PDB file of C-alpha atoms in Angstrom:
ATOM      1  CA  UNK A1385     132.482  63.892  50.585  1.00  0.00           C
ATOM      2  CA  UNK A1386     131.389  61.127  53.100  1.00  0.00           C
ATOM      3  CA  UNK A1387     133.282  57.668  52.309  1.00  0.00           C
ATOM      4  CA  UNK A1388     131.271  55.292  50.366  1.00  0.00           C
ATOM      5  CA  UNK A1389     132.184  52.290  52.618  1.00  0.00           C
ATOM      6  CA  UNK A1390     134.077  53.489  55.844  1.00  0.00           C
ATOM      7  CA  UNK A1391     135.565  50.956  58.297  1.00  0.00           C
ATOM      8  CA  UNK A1392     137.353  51.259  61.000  1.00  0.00           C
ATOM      9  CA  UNK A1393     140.913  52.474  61.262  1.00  0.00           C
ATOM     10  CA  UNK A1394     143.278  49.266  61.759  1.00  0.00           C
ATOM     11  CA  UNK A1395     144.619  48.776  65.373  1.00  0.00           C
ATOM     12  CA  UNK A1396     147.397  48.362  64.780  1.00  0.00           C
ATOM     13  CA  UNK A1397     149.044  49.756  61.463  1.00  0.00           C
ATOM     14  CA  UNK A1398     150.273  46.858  59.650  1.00  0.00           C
ATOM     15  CA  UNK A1399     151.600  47.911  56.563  1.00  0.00           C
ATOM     16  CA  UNK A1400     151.667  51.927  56.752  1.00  0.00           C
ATOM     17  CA  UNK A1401     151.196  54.642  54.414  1.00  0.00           C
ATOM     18  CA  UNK A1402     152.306  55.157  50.981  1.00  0.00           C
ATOM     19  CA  UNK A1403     151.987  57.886  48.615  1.00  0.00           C
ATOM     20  CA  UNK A1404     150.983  57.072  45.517  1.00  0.00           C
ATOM     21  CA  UNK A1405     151.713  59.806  42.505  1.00  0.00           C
ATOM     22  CA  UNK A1406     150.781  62.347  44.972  1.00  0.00           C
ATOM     23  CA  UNK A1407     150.421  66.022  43.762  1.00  0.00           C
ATOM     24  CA  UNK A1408     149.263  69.097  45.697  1.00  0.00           C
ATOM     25  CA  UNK A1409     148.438  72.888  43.969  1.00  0.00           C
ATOM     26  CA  UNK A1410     147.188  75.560  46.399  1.00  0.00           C
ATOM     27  CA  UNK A1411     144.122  77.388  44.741  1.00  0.00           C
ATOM     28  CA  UNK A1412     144.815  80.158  42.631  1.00  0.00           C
ATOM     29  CA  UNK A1413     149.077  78.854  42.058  1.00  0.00           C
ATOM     30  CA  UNK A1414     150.041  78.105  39.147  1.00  0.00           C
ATOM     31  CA  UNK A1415     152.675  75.820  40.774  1.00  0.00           C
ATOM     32  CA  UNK A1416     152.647  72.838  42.634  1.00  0.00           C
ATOM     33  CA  UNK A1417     153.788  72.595  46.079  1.00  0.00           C
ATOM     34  CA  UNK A1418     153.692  68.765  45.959  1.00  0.00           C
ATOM     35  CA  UNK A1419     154.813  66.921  42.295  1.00  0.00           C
ATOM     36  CA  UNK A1420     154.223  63.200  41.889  1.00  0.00           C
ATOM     37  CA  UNK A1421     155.456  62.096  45.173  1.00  0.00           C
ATOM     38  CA  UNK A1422     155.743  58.199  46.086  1.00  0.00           C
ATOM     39  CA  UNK A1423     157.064  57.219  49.343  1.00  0.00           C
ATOM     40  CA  UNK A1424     155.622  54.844  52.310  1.00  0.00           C
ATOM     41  CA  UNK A1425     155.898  55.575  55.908  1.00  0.00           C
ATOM     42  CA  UNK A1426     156.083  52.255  57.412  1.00  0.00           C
ATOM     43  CA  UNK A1427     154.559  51.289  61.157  1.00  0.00           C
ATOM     44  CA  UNK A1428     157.380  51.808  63.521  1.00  0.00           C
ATOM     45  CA  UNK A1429     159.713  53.910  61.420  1.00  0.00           C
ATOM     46  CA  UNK A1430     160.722  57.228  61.606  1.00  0.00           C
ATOM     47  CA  UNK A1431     161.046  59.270  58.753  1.00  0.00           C
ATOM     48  CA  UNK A1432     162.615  62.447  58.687  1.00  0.00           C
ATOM     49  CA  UNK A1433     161.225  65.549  56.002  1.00  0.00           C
ATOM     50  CA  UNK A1434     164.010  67.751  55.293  1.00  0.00           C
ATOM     51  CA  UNK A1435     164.127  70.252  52.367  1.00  0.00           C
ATOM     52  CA  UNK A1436     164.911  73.828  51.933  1.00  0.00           C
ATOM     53  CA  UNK A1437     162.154  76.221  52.875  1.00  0.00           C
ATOM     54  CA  UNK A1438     159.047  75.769  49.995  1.00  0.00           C
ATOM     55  CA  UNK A1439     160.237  71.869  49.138  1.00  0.00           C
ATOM     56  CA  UNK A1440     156.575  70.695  50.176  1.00  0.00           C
ATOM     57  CA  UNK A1441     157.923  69.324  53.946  1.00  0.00           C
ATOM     58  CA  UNK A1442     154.900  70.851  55.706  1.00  0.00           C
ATOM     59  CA  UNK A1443     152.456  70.569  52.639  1.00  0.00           C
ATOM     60  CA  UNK A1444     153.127  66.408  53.083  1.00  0.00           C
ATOM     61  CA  UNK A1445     152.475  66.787  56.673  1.00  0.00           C
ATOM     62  CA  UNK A1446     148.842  68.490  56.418  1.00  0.00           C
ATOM     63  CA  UNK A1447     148.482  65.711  53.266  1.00  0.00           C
ATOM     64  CA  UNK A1448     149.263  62.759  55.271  1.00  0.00           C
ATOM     65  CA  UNK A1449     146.872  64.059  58.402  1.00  0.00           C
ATOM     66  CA  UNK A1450     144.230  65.272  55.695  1.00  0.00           C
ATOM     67  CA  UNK A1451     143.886  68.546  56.695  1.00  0.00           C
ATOM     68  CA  UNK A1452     144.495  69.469  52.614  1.00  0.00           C
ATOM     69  CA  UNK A1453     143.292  66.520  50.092  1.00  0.00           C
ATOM     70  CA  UNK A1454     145.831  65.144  47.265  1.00  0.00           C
ATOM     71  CA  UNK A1455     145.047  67.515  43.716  1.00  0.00           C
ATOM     72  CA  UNK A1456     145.878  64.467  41.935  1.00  0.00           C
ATOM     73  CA  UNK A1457     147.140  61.001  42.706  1.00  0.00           C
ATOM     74  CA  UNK A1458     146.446  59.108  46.618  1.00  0.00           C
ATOM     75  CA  UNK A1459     147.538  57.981  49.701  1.00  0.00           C
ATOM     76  CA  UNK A1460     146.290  54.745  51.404  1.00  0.00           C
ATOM     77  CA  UNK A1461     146.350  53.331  54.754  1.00  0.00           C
ATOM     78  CA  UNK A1462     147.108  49.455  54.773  1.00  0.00           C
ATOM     79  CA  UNK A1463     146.470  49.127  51.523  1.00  0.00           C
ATOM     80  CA  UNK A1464     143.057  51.542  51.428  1.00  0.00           C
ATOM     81  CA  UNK A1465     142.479  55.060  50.010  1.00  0.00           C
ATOM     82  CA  UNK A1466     142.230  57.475  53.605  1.00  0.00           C
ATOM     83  CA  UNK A1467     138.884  58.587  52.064  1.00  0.00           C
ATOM     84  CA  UNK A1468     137.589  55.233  52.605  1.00  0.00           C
ATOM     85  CA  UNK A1469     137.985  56.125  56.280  1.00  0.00           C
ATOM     86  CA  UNK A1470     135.410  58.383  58.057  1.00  0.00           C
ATOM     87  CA  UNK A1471     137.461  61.575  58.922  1.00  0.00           C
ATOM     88  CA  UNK A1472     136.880  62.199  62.525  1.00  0.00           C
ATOM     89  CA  UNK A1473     137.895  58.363  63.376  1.00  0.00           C
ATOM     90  CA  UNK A1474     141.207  58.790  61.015  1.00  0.00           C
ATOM     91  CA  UNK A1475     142.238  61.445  62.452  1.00  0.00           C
ATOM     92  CA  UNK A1476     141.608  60.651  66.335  1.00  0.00           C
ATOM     93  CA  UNK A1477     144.633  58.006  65.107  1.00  0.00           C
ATOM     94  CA  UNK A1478     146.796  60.542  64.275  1.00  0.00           C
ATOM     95  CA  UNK A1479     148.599  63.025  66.693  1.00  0.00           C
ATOM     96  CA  UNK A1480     150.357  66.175  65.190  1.00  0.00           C
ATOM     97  CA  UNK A1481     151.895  69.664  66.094  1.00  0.00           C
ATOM     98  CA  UNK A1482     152.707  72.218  63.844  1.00  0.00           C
ATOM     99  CA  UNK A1483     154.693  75.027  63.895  1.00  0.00           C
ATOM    100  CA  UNK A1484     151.701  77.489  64.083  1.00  0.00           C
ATOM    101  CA  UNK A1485     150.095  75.538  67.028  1.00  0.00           C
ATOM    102  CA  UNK A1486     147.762  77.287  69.293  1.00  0.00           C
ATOM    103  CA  UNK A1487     147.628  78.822  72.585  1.00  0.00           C
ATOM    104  CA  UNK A1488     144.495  78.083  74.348  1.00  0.00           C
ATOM    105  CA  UNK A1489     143.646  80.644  77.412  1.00  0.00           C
ATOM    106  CA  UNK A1490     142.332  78.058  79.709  1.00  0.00           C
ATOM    107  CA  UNK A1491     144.092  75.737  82.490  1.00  0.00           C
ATOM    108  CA  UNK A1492     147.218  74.400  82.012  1.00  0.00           C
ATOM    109  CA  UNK A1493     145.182  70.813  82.456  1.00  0.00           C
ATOM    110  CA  UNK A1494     143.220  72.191  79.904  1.00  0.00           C
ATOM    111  CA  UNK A1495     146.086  72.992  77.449  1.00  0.00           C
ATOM    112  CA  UNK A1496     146.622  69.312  77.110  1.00  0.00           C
ATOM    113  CA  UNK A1497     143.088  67.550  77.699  1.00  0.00           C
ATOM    114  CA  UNK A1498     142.054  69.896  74.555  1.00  0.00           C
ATOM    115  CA  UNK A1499     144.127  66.851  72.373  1.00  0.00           C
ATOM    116  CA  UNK A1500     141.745  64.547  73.404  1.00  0.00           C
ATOM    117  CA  UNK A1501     138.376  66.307  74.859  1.00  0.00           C
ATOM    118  CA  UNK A1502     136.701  63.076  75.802  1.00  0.00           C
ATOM    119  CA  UNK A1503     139.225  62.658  78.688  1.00  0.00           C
ATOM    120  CA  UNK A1504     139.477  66.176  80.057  1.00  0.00           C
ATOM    121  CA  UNK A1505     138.681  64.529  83.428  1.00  0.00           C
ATOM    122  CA  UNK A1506     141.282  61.381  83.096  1.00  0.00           C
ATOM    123  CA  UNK A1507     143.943  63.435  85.361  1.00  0.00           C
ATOM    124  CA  UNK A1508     146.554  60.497  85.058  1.00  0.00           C
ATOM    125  CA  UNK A1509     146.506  60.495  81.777  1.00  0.00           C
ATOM    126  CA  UNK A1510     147.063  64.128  81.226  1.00  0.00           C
ATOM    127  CA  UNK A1511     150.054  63.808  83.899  1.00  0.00           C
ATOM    128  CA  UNK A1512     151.747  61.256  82.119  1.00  0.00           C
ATOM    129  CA  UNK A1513     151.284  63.578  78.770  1.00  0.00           C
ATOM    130  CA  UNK A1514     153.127  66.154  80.411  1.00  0.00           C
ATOM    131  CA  UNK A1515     155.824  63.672  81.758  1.00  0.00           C
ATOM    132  CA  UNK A1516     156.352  62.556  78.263  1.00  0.00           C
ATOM    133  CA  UNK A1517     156.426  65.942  76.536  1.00  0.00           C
ATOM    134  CA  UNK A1518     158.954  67.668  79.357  1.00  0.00           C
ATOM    135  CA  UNK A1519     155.774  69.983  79.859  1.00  0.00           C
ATOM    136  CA  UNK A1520     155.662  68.667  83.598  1.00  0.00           C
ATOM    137  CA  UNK A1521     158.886  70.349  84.164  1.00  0.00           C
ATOM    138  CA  UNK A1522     157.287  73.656  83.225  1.00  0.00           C
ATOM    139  CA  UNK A1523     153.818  73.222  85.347  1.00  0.00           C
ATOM    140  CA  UNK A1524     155.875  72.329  88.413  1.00  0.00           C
ATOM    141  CA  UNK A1525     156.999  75.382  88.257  1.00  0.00           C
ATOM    142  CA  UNK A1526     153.551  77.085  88.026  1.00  0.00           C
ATOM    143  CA  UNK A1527     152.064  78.348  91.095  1.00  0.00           C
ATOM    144  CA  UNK A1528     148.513  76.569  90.705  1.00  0.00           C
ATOM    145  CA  UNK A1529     150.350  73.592  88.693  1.00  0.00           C
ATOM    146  CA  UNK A1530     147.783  72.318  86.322  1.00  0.00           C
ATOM    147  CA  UNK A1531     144.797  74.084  87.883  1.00  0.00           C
ATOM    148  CA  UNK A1532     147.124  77.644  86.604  1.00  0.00           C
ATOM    149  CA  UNK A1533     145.470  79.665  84.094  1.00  0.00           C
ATOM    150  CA  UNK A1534     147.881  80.262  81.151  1.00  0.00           C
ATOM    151  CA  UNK A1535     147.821  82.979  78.957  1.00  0.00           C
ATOM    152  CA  UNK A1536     147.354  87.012  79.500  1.00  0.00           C
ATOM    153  CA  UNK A1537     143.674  86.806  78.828  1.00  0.00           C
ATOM    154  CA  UNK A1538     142.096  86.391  82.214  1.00  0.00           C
ATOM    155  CA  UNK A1539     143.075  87.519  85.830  1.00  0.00           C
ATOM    156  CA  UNK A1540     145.793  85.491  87.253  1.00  0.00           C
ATOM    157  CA  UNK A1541     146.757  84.219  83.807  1.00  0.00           C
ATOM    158  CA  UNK A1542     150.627  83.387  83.051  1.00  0.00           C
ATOM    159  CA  UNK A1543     151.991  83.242  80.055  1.00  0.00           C
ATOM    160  CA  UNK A1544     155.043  80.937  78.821  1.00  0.00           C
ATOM    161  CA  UNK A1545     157.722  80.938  77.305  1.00  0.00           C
ATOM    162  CA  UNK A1546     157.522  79.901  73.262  1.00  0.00           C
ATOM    163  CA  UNK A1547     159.653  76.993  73.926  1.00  0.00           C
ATOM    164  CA  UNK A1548     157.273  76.059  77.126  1.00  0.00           C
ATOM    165  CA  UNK A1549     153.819  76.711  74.978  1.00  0.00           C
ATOM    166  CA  UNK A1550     155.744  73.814  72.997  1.00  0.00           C
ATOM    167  CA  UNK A1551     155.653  71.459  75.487  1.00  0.00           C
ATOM    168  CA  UNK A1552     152.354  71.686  76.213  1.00  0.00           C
ATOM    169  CA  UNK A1553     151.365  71.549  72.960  1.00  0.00           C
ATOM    170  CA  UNK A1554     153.519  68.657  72.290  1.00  0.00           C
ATOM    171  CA  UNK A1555     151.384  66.929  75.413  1.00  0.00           C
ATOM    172  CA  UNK A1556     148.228  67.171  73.311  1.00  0.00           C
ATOM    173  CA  UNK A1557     149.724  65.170  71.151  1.00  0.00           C
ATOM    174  CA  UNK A1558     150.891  62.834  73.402  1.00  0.00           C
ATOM    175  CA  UNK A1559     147.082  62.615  74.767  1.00  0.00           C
ATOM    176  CA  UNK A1560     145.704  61.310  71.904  1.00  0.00           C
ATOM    177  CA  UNK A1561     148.243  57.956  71.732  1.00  0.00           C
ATOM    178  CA  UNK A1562     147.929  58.200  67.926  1.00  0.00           C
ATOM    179  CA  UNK A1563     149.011  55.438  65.608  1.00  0.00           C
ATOM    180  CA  UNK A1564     151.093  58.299  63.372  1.00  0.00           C
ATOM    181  CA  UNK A1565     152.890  61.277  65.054  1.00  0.00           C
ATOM    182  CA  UNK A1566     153.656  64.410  63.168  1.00  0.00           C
ATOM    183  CA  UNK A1567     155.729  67.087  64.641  1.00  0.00           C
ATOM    184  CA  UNK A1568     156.409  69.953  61.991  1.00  0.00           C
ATOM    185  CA  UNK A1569     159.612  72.369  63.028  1.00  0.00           C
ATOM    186  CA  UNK A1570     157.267  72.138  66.757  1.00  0.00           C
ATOM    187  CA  UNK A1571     160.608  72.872  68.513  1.00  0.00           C
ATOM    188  CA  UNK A1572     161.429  76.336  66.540  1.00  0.00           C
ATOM    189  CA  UNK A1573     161.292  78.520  69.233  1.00  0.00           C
ATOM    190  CA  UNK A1574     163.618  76.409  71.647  1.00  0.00           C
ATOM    191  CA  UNK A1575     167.792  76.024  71.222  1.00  0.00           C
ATOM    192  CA  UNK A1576     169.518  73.159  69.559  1.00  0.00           C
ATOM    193  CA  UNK A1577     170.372  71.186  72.932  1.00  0.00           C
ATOM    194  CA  UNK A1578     166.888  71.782  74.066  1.00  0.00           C
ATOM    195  CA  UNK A1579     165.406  70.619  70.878  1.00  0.00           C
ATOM    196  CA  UNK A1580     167.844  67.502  70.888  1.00  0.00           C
ATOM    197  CA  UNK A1581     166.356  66.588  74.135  1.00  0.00           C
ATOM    198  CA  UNK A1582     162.315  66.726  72.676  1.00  0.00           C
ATOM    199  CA  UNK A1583     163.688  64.747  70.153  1.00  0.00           C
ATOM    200  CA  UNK A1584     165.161  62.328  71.876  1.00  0.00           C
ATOM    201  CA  UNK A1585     162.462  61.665  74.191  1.00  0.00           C
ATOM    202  CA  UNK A1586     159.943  61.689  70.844  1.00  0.00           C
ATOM    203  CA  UNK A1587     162.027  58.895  69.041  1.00  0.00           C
ATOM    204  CA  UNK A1588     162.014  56.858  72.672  1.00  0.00           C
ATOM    205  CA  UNK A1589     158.507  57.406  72.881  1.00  0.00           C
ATOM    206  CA  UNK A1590     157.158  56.812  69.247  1.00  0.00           C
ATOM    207  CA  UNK A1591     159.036  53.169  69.706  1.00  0.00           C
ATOM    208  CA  UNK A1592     156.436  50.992  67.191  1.00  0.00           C
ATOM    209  CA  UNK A1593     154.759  53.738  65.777  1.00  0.00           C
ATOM    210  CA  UNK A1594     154.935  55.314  62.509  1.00  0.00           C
ATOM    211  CA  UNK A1595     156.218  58.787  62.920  1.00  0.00           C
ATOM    212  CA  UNK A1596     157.150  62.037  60.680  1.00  0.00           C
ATOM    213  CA  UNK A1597     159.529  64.908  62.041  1.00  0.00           C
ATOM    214  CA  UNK A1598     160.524  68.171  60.217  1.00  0.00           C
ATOM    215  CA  UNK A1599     163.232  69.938  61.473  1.00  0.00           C
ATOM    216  CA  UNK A1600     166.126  72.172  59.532  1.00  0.00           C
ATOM    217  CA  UNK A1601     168.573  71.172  62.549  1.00  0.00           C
ATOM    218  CA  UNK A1602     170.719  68.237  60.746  1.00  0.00           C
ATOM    219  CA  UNK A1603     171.725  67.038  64.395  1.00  0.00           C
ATOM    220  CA  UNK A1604     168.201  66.339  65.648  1.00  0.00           C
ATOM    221  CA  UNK A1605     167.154  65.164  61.757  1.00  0.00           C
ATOM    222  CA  UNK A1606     169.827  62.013  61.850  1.00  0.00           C
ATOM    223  CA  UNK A1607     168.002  60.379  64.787  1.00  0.00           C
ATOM    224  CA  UNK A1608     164.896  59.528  62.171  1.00  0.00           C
ATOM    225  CA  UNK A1609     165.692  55.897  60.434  1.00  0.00           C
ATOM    226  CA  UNK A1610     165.268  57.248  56.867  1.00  0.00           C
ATOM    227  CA  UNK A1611     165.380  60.927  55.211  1.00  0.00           C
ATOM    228  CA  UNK A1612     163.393  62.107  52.572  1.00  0.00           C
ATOM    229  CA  UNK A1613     165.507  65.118  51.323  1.00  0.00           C
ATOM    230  CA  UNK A1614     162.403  66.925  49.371  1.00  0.00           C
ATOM    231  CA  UNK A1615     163.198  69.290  45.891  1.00  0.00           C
ATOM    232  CA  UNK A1616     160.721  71.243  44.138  1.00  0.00           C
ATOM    233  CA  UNK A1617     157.911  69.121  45.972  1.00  0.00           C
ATOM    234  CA  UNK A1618     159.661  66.085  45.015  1.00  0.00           C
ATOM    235  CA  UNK A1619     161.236  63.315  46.872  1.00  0.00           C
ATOM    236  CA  UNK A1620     164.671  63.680  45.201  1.00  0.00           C
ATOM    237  CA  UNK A1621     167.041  61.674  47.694  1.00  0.00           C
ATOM    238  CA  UNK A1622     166.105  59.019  50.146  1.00  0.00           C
ATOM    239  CA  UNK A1623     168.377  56.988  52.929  1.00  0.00           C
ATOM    240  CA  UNK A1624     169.609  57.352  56.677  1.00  0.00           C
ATOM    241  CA  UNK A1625     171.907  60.049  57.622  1.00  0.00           C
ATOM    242  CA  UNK A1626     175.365  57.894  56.874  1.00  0.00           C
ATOM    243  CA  UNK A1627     173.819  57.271  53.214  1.00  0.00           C
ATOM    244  CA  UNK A1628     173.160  60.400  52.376  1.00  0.00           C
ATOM    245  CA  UNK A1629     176.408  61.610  53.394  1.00  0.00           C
ATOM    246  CA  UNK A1630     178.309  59.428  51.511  1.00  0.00           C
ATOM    247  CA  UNK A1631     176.309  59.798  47.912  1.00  0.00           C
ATOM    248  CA  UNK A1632     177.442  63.360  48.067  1.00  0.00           C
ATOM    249  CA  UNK A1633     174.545  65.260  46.648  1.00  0.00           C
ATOM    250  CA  UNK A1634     172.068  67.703  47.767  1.00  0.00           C
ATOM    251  CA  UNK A1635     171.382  66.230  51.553  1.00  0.00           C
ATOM    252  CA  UNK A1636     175.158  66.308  51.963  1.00  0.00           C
ATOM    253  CA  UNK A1637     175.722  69.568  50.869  1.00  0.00           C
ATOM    254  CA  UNK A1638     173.381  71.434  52.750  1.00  0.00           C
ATOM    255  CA  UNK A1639     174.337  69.594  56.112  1.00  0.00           C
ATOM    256  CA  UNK A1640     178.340  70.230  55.182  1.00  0.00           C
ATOM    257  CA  UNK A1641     176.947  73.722  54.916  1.00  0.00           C
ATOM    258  CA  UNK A1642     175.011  73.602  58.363  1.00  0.00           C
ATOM    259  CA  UNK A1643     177.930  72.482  60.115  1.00  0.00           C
ATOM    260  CA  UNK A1644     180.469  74.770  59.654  1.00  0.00           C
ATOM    261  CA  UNK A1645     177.860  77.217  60.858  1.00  0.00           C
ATOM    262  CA  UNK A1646     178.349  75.898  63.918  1.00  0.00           C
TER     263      UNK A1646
END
């Protein structure tokens, strides 16, 4: 439904976004994917999902960028319920990429203007997308550069690599210089050192902005300034890395366990 009273996303975030109760159920399961979850996700912080596979990690994501709508319970923006906000406007402040991102057969210039249409034609702005995502390393290395046609579907088209598609998705993101960034496992297909480096650049980049990574790779997860280690769709410990560590529970466990694997 249309907001009653919509108003204009703040510029900038003051006080963030808390959940509130929150509970998700997928139609047709009898469980819930999300139980009663109350957190905030402060402007300029970056908080960390991390949970074993079915905790809720990604079902928070698509909550907090409204993709899927709370069952029960709410989450507000500065002290407002998101539905007060018209949906196109809420999420034009909010930049995201998912593990399941698409690959577009168009340009490479393309690729990235697609996460924000309106400036297709701003060609600086889609450079310095690429600059920021690592995706310029990849379309310097294209034989048409950003006028290259990716993808098998048309003559002339190259494909990528998965860890290169991720870079260029990862520019979309970067195009829309959103308020909240979201990147769920977006890294998957590259190596740890190579998704250390994304990281790295994504924490220097998302400096003052509120920002939400899931990743099961412990070393890239203790960059983010607080953890939500998520049970049962439940936030069931909270802290930085060092805290976590040290209360010995669940969060400690599994990275103990993650370790030695290496």
């Amino acid at each position: 439904a249309a907001p009653l009273h919509p108003g204009p996303v703040p510029v900038p975030i003051r006080r963030g976004f808390p959940f509130d109760s929150v509970s998700f159920r997928y139609p047709a399961s009898d469980g819930w994917a999300v139980r009663e979850a109350s957190f905030r996700i402060r402007p300029g912080e970056r908080v960390a999902l991390v949970g074993e596979n079915g905790a809720g990690k990604t079902t928070i994501a698509r909550l907090l960028t409204r993709l899927y709508e709370p069952t029960n319970g709410r989450i507000l923006l500065d002290g407002v319920d998101v539905h007060e906000y018209e949906l196109d406007e809420f999420r034009r402040a909010v930049g995201v990429v998912f593990q399941d991102f698409f690959r577009f057969d168009v340009l490479a210039r393309e690729n990235i203007a697609i996460g924000r249409i309106d400036a297709i034609d701003d060609e600086r702005r889609i450079v310095v997308a690429a600059e920021k995502s690592l995706a310029a390393e990849v379309i310097s290395r294209l034989d048409h550069g950003y006028d290259q046609m990716l993808g098998r579907r048309f003559e002339g088209g190259v494909d990528l690599s998965g860890g290169e598609w991720q870079k260029i998705a990862l520019a979309r993101a970067y195009m829309r210089d959103a308020q909240l960034v979201v990147l769920d496992e977006p890294t998957a297909s590259l190596d740890a050192r190579a998704e250390y480096e994304v990281f790295q650049r994504f924490t220097d980049l998302t400096a003052g902005k509120a920002a939400v990574l899931i990743s099961h790779r412990f070393s890239t997860v203790r960059m983010a300034d607080r953890i939500l280690f998520l049970e049962n769709g439940s936030v069931a410990e909270s802290g930085d890395h060092e805290s976590l560590v040290g209360l010995g529970g669940r969060y400690a466990e599994l990275f103990t366990l993650q370790a030695a694997g290496y």
